[in-house]
CSV table of C-alpha atoms and ligand atoms in Angstrom, one decimal:
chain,number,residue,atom,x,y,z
A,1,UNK,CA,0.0,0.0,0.0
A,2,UNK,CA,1.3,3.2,-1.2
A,3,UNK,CA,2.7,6.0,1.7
A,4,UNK,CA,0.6,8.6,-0.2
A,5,UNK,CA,-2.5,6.8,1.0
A,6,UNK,CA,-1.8,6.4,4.8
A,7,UNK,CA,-0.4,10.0,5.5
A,8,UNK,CA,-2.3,12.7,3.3
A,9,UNK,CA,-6.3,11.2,4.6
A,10,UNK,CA,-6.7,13.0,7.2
A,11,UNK,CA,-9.5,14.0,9.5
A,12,UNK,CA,-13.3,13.8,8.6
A,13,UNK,CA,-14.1,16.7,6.2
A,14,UNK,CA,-16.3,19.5,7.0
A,15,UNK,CA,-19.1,18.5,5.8
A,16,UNK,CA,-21.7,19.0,8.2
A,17,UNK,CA,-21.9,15.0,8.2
A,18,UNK,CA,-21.6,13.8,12.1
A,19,UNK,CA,-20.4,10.3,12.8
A,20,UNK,CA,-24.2,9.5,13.6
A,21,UNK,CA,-25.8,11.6,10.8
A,22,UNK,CA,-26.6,8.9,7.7
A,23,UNK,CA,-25.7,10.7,4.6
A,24,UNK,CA,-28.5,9.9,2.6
A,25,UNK,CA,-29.0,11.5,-1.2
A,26,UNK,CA,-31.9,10.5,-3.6
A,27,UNK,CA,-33.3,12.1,-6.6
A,28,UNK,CA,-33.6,10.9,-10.5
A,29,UNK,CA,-30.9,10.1,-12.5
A,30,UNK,CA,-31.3,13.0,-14.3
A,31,UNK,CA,-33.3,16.3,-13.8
A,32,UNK,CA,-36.0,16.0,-16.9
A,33,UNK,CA,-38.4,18.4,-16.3
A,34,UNK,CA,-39.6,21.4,-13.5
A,35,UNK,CA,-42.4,19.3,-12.5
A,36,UNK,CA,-40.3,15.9,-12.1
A,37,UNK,CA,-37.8,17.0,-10.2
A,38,UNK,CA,-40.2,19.0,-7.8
A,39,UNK,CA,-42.1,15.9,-7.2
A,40,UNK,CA,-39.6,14.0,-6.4
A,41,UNK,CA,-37.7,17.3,-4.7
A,42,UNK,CA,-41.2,16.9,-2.4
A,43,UNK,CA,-40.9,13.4,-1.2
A,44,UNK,CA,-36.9,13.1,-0.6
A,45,UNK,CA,-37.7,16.1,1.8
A,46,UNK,CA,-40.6,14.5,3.0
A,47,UNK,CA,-38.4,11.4,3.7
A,48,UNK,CA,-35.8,13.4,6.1
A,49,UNK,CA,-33.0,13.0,3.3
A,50,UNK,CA,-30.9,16.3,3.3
A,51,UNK,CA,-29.5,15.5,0.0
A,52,UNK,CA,-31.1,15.3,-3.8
A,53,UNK,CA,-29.2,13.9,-6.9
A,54,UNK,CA,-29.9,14.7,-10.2
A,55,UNK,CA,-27.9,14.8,-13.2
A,56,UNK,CA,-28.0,17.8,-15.7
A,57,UNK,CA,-24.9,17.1,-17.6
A,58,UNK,CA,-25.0,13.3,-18.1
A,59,UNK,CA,-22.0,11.2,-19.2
A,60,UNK,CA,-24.3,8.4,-21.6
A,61,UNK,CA,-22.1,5.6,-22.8
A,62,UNK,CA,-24.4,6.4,-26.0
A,63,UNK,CA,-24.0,9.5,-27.8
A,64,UNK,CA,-27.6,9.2,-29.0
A,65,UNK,CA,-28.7,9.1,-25.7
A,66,UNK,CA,-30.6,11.9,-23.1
A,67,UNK,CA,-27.7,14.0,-22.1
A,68,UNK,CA,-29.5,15.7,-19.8
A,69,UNK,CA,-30.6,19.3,-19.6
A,70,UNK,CA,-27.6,21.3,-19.0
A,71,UNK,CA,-27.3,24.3,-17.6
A,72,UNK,CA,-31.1,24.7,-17.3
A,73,UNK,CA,-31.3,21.3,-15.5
A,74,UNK,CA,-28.4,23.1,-12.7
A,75,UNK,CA,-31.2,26.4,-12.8
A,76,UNK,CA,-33.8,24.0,-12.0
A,77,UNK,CA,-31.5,22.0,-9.1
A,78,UNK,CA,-31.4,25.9,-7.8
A,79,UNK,CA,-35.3,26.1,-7.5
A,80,UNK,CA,-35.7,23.3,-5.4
A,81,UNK,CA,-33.3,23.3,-3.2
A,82,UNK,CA,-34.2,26.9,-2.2
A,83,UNK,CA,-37.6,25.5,-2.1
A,84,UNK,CA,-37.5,22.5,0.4
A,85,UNK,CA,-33.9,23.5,1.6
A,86,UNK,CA,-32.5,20.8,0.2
A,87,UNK,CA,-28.6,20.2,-0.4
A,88,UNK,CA,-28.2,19.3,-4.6
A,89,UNK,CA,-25.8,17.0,-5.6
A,90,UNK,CA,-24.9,17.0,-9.2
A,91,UNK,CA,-22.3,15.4,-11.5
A,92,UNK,CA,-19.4,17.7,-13.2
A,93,UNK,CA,-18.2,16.2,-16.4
A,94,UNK,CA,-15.8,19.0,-17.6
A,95,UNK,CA,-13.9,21.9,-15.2
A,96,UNK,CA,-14.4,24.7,-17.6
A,97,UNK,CA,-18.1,23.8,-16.2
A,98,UNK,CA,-17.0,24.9,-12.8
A,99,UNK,CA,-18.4,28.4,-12.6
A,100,UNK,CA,-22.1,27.4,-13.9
A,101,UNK,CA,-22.7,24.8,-10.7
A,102,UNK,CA,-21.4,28.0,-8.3
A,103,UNK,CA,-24.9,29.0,-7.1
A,104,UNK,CA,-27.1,25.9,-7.2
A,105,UNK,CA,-25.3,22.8,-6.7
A,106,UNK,CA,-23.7,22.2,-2.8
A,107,UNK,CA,-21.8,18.4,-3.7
A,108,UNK,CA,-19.9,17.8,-6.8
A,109,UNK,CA,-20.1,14.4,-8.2
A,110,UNK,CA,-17.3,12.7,-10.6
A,111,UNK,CA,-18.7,10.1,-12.0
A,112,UNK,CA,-17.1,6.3,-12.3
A,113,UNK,CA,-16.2,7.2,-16.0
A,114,UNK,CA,-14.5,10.2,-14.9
A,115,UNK,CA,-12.7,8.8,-11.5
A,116,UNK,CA,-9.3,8.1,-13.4
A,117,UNK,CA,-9.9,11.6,-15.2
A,118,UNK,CA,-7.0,13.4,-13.2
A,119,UNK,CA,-7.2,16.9,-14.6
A,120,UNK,CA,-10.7,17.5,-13.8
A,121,UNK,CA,-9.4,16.5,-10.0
A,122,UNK,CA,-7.1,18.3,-10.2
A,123,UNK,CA,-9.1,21.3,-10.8
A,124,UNK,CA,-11.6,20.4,-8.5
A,125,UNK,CA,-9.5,19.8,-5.8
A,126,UNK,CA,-9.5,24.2,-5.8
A,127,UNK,CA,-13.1,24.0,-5.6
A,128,UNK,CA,-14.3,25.4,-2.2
A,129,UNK,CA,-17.2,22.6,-2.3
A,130,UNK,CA,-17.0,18.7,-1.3
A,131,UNK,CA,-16.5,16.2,-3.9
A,132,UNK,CA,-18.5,13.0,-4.5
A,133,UNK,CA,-15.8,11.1,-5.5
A,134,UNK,CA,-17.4,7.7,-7.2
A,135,UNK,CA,-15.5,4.6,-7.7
A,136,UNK,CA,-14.5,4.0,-11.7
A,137,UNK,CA,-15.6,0.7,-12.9
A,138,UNK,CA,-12.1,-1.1,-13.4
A,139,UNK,CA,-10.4,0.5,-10.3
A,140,UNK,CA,-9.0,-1.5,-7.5
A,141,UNK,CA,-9.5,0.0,-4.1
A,142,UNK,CA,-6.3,1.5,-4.1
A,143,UNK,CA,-6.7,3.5,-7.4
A,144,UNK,CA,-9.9,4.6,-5.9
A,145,UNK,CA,-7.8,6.0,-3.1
A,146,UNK,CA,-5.3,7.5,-5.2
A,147,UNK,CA,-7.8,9.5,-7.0
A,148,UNK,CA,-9.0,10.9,-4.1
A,149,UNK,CA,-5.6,12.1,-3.3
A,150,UNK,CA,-6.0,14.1,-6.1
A,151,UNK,CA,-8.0,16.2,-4.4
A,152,UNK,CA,-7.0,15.8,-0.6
A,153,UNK,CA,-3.3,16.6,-2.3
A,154,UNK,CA,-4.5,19.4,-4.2
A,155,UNK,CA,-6.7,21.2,-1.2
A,156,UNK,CA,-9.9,20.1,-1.0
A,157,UNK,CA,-10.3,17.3,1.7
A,158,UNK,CA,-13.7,17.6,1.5
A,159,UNK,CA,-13.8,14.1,-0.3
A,160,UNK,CA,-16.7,11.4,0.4
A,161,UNK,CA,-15.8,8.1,-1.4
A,162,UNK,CA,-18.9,6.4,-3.3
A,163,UNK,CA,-18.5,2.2,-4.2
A,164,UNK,CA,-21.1,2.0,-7.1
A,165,UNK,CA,-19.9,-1.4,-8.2
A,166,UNK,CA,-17.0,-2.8,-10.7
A,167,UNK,CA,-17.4,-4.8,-14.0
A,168,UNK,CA,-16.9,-8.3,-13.9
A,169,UNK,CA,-18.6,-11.7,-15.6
A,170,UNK,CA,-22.0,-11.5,-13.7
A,171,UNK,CA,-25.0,-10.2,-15.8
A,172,UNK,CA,-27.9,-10.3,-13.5
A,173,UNK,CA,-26.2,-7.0,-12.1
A,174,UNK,CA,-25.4,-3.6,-13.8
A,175,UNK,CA,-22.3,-3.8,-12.2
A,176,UNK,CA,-20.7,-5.6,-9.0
A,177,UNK,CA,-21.1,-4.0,-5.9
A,178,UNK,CA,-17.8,-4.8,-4.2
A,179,UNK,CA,-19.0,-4.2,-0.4
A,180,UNK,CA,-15.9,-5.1,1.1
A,181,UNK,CA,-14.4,-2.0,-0.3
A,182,UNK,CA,-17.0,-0.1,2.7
A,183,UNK,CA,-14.9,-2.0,5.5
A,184,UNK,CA,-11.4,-2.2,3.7
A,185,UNK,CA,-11.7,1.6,3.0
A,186,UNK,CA,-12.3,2.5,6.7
A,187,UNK,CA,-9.6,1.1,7.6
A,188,UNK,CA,-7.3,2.5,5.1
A,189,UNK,CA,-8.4,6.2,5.4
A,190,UNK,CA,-11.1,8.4,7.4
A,191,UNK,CA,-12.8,9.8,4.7
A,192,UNK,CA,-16.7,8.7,4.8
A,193,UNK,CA,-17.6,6.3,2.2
A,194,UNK,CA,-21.5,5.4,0.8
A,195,UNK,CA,-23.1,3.3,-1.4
A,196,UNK,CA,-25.1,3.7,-4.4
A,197,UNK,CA,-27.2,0.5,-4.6
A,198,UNK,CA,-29.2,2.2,-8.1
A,199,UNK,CA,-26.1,2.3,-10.5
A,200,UNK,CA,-24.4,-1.2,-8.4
A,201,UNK,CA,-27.7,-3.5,-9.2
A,202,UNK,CA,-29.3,-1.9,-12.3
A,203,UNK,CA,-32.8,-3.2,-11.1
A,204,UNK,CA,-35.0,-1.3,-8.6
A,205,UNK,CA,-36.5,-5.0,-7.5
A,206,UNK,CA,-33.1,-5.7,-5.1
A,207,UNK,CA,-32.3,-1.9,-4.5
A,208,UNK,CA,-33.8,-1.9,-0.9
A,209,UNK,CA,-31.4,-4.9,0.6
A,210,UNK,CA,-28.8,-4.1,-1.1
A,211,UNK,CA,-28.8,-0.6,0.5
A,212,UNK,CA,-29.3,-1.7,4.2
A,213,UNK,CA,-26.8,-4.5,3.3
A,214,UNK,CA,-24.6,-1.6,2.8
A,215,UNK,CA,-25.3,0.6,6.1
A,216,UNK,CA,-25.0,-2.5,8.1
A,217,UNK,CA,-21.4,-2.9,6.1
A,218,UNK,CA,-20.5,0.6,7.7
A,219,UNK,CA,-21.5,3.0,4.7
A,220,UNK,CA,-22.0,6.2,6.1
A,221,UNK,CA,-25.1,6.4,4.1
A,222,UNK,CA,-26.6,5.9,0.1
A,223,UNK,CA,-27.1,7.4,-2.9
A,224,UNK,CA,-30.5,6.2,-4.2
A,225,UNK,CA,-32.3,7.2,-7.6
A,226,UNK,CA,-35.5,7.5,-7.6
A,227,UNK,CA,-38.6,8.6,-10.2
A,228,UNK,CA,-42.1,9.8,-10.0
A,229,UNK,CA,-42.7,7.2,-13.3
A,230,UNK,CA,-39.7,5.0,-13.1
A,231,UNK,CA,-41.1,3.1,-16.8
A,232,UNK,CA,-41.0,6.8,-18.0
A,233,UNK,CA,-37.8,8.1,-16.8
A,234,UNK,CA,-35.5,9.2,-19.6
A,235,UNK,CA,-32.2,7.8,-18.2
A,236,UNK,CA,-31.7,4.7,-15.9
A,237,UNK,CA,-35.6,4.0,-14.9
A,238,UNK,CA,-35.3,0.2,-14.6
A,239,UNK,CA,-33.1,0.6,-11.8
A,240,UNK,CA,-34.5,3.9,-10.2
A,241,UNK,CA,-37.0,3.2,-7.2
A,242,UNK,CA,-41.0,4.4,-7.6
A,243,UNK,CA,-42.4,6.8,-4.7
A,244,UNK,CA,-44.2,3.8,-2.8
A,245,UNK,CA,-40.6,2.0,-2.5
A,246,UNK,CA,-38.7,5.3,-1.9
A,247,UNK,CA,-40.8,5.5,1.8
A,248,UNK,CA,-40.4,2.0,2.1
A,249,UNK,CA,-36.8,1.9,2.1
A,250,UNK,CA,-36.5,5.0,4.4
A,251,UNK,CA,-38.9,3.1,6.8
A,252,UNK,CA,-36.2,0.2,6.4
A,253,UNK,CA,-33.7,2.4,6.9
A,254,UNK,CA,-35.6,4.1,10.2
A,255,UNK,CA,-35.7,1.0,11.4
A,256,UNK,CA,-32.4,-0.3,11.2
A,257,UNK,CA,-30.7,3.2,12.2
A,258,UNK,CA,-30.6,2.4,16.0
A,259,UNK,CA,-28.3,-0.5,15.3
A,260,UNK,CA,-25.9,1.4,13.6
A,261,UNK,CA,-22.7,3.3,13.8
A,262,UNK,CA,-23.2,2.8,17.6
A,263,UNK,CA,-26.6,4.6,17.9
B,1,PEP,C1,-25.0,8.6,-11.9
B,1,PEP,O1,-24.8,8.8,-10.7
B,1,PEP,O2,-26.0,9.1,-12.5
B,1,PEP,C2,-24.0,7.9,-12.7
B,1,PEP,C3,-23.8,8.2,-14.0
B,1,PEP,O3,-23.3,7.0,-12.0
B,1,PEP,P1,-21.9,6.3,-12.3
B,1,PEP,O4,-20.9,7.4,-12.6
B,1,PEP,O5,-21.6,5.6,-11.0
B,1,PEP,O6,-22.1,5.4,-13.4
B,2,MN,MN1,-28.1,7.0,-13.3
């Protein structure tokens, strides 16, 4: 194990995230529409999550693909999280971006196709907001680390590590979640690591084990898409979670929250 690793991860970032405080972001893949994301804006709030996702510039593996609305999907992320006081999380595909999410977006997300994309961390490591820093699809724990040194290195410590699953032979998954990278990550740094069960499993049936398989792993919390019309959605419905299962989960999630972290 590299040096870089053990000495530059240092103490919990700022975050307004306490040891006992779950962070817990849901929203849509991507922000589609005014009234979507409002609806959905509604019931995260309603949930007790502090966070909502939504993508407005989306890296599709298909060019011909939804690529999201752009800067008027980061105007609309603005509207709603002044209106339910809501923290947005968004992903940032390209630095010279930078200065469009500066009012409406509080979490930056790289995304698993940009992880080993080391000039845009590099850039965003002078970015005065934390980084949601996901795990790239053929990286090993260690390269995972490594990229977030990129930031730490670079000045912003505000990191929080996501595992979102690796490629391998197994089909009935999107991806593989790899959830002894939760445990093996503690102990190899202190920056807070979650989950993202949507993107991992690629099917909204297994979404809700999956994710408090992962709190009970020692994920300090889940990213979790949801849609007011999953069958509808323009990007990534099969695996996105309908209202009804949304409030189930939290319930799950309510439930199982006095076991944790040593509630
Ligand atoms: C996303 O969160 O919408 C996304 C594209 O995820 P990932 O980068 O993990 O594929
Ligand atoms: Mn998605």
């Amino acid at each position: 194990m590299s040096q870089e690793i053990s000495n530059t991860i240092l103490s919990l970032p700022d975050l307004d995230v306490t040891s006992k405080d779950l962070l817990l972001i849901a929203g849509p893949c991507a922000v589609e529409s005014r009234e979507q994301l409002f609806k959905t804006a509604e019931i995260v709030a309603e949930a007790g999550f502090r966070f909502l996702r939504g993508g407005a510039f989306k890296p599709r593996t298909n060019p011909y693909s939804f690529q999201g609305l752009q800067e008027h999907g980061l105007e609309l992320l603005g509207e709603v999280r002044n209106k339910f006081n809501l923290k947005t999380v968004t992903e940032i595909i390209d630095y010279t971006h930078i200065d469009l999410y500066k009012d409406t977006v509080d979490v930056l997300q790289v995304g698993a196709r940009n992880m080993s994309n080391f000039q845009l961390l590099k850039k965003l490591a002078e970015v005065d907001k934390p980084i949601l820093l996901k795990r790239g699809y053929a990286a090993t724990i260690e390269e995972f680390l490594l990229a977030a040194e990129y930031l730490i290195s670079g000045g912003n410590q505000r990191v929080i590590l996501c595992e979102r699953g690796i490629r391998t032979f197994e089909t009935y998954t999107r991806s593989t979640l790899d959830l002894a990278s939760v445990p093996i990550v503690k102990k190899l740094s202190k920056l807070p690591i979650i989950v993202d069960p949507s993107h991992s499993c690629g099917r909204s049936d297994i979404v809700i084990p999956i994710s408090l398989a992962s709190l009970v792993a020692g994920a300090d919390g889940i990213i979790v898409e949801i849609h007011p019309n999953p069958p509808k959605a323009l990007c990534d419905g099969l695996q996105s979670l309908d209202f009804q299962r949304f409030m189930e989960l939290v319930s799950e999630i309510n439930h199982l929250k006095p076991y944790l972290r040593g509630e």
